[in-house]
């Protein structure tokens, strides 16, 4: 019975109600509005953006920030919207081949 339970075990535990909670910062689980960890990751990213913005402005420089998210661009997209970023690259919509030239213009 690898990975399974017997009918007797199921009957003894029939009063239990079990709920699964997705623990992922990527917010990439189908059917959920927001996974556990996404909000705290976004909050931490915004703290860093605030700190970097001050430095970038004082040095009159452009900064590139890479955020977590593996193959899901949710955190990058929401961060870009929240901080008013000029550019955002996300895996769901890869940049065109000449993006560097367009950015420099």
One Martini backbone bead per residue (centre of mass of N, CA, C, O) as a GRO file, in nm:
protein
  105
    1UNK     BB    1   0.056   0.062   0.022
    2UNK     BB    2   0.192   0.288  -0.134
    3UNK     BB    3   0.053   0.605  -0.057
    4UNK     BB    4  -0.177   0.470   0.109
    5UNK     BB    5  -0.498   0.376   0.240
    6UNK     BB    6  -0.720   0.232   0.420
    7UNK     BB    7  -1.049   0.197   0.484
    8UNK     BB    8  -1.018   0.213   0.791
    9UNK     BB    9  -0.853   0.475   0.802
   10UNK     BB   10  -1.062   0.649   0.657
   11UNK     BB   11  -1.294   0.610   0.864
   12UNK     BB   12  -1.139   0.723   1.119
   13UNK     BB   13  -1.086   1.012   0.937
   14UNK     BB   14  -1.372   1.139   0.833
   15UNK     BB   15  -1.376   1.409   1.027
   16UNK     BB   16  -1.169   1.531   0.850
   17UNK     BB   17  -1.053   1.852   0.734
   18UNK     BB   18  -0.875   1.923   0.433
   19UNK     BB   19  -0.634   2.179   0.348
   20UNK     BB   20  -0.467   2.333   0.086
   21UNK     BB   21  -0.161   2.524   0.075
   22UNK     BB   22   0.009   2.755  -0.111
   23UNK     BB   23   0.376   2.780  -0.111
   24UNK     BB   24   0.439   3.069  -0.307
   25UNK     BB   25   0.590   3.345  -0.473
   26UNK     BB   26   0.491   3.320  -0.784
   27UNK     BB   27   0.184   3.293  -0.842
   28UNK     BB   28   0.143   2.986  -1.023
   29UNK     BB   29  -0.143   2.886  -0.923
   30UNK     BB   30  -0.415   2.752  -1.022
   31UNK     BB   31  -0.704   2.917  -0.878
   32UNK     BB   32  -0.551   3.163  -0.751
   33UNK     BB   33  -0.497   3.479  -0.635
   34UNK     BB   34  -0.294   3.409  -0.380
   35UNK     BB   35  -0.010   3.310  -0.252
   36UNK     BB   36   0.191   3.211  -0.020
   37UNK     BB   37   0.439   3.483  -0.023
   38UNK     BB   38   0.375   3.707  -0.227
   39UNK     BB   39   0.326   3.954  -0.047
   40UNK     BB   40   0.600   3.948   0.104
   41UNK     BB   41   0.777   3.969  -0.148
   42UNK     BB   42   0.663   4.238  -0.253
   43UNK     BB   43   0.731   4.404  -0.003
   44UNK     BB   44   1.040   4.360  -0.017
   45UNK     BB   45   1.084   4.474  -0.299
   46UNK     BB   46   0.978   4.763  -0.237
   47UNK     BB   47   1.195   4.832  -0.032
   48UNK     BB   48   1.429   4.811  -0.234
   49UNK     BB   49   1.330   5.017  -0.439
   50UNK     BB   50   1.338   5.258  -0.248
   51UNK     BB   51   1.646   5.242  -0.195
   52UNK     BB   52   1.744   5.251  -0.495
   53UNK     BB   53   1.615   5.516  -0.590
   54UNK     BB   54   1.784   5.708  -0.422
   55UNK     BB   55   2.056   5.628  -0.544
   56UNK     BB   56   1.992   5.674  -0.845
   57UNK     BB   57   1.926   5.977  -0.818
   58UNK     BB   58   2.197   6.076  -0.686
   59UNK     BB   59   2.368   5.937  -0.945
   60UNK     BB   60   2.226   5.937  -1.216
   61UNK     BB   61   2.100   5.635  -1.255
   62UNK     BB   62   2.055   5.316  -1.382
   63UNK     BB   63   1.859   5.043  -1.269
   64UNK     BB   64   1.871   4.690  -1.224
   65UNK     BB   65   1.605   4.458  -1.139
   66UNK     BB   66   1.594   4.140  -0.995
   67UNK     BB   67   1.347   3.902  -0.951
   68UNK     BB   68   1.158   3.679  -0.847
   69UNK     BB   69   0.995   3.374  -1.031
   70UNK     BB   70   1.132   3.232  -1.258
   71UNK     BB   71   0.856   3.156  -1.483
   72UNK     BB   72   0.719   3.407  -1.330
   73UNK     BB   73   0.605   3.760  -1.377
   74UNK     BB   74   0.440   3.878  -1.141
   75UNK     BB   75   0.641   4.036  -0.961
   76UNK     BB   76   0.754   4.214  -1.185
   77UNK     BB   77   0.488   4.344  -1.277
   78UNK     BB   78   0.387   4.460  -1.005
   79UNK     BB   79   0.639   4.624  -0.947
   80UNK     BB   80   0.629   4.803  -1.198
   81UNK     BB   81   0.354   4.928  -1.130
   82UNK     BB   82   0.420   5.035  -0.836
   83UNK     BB   83   0.702   5.204  -0.936
   84UNK     BB   84   0.719   5.301  -1.240
   85UNK     BB   85   0.848   5.152  -1.458
   86UNK     BB   86   0.991   5.157  -1.779
   87UNK     BB   87   1.076   4.847  -1.750
   88UNK     BB   88   0.978   4.500  -1.840
   89UNK     BB   89   1.067   4.158  -1.782
   90UNK     BB   90   0.894   3.863  -1.899
   91UNK     BB   91   0.838   3.535  -1.975
   92UNK     BB   92   0.549   3.575  -2.118
   93UNK     BB   93   0.711   3.843  -2.266
   94UNK     BB   94   0.940   3.858  -2.466
   95UNK     BB   95   1.171   4.030  -2.607
   96UNK     BB   96   1.287   4.177  -2.858
   97UNK     BB   97   1.578   4.178  -3.036
   98UNK     BB   98   1.598   4.525  -3.027
   99UNK     BB   99   1.578   4.635  -2.723
  100UNK     BB  100   1.844   4.792  -2.676
  101UNK     BB  101   1.802   5.017  -2.886
  102UNK     BB  102   1.534   5.121  -2.775
  103UNK     BB  103   1.635   5.191  -2.491
  104UNK     BB  104   1.863   5.400  -2.580
  105UNK     BB  105   1.652   5.601  -2.717
   0.00000   0.00000   0.00000
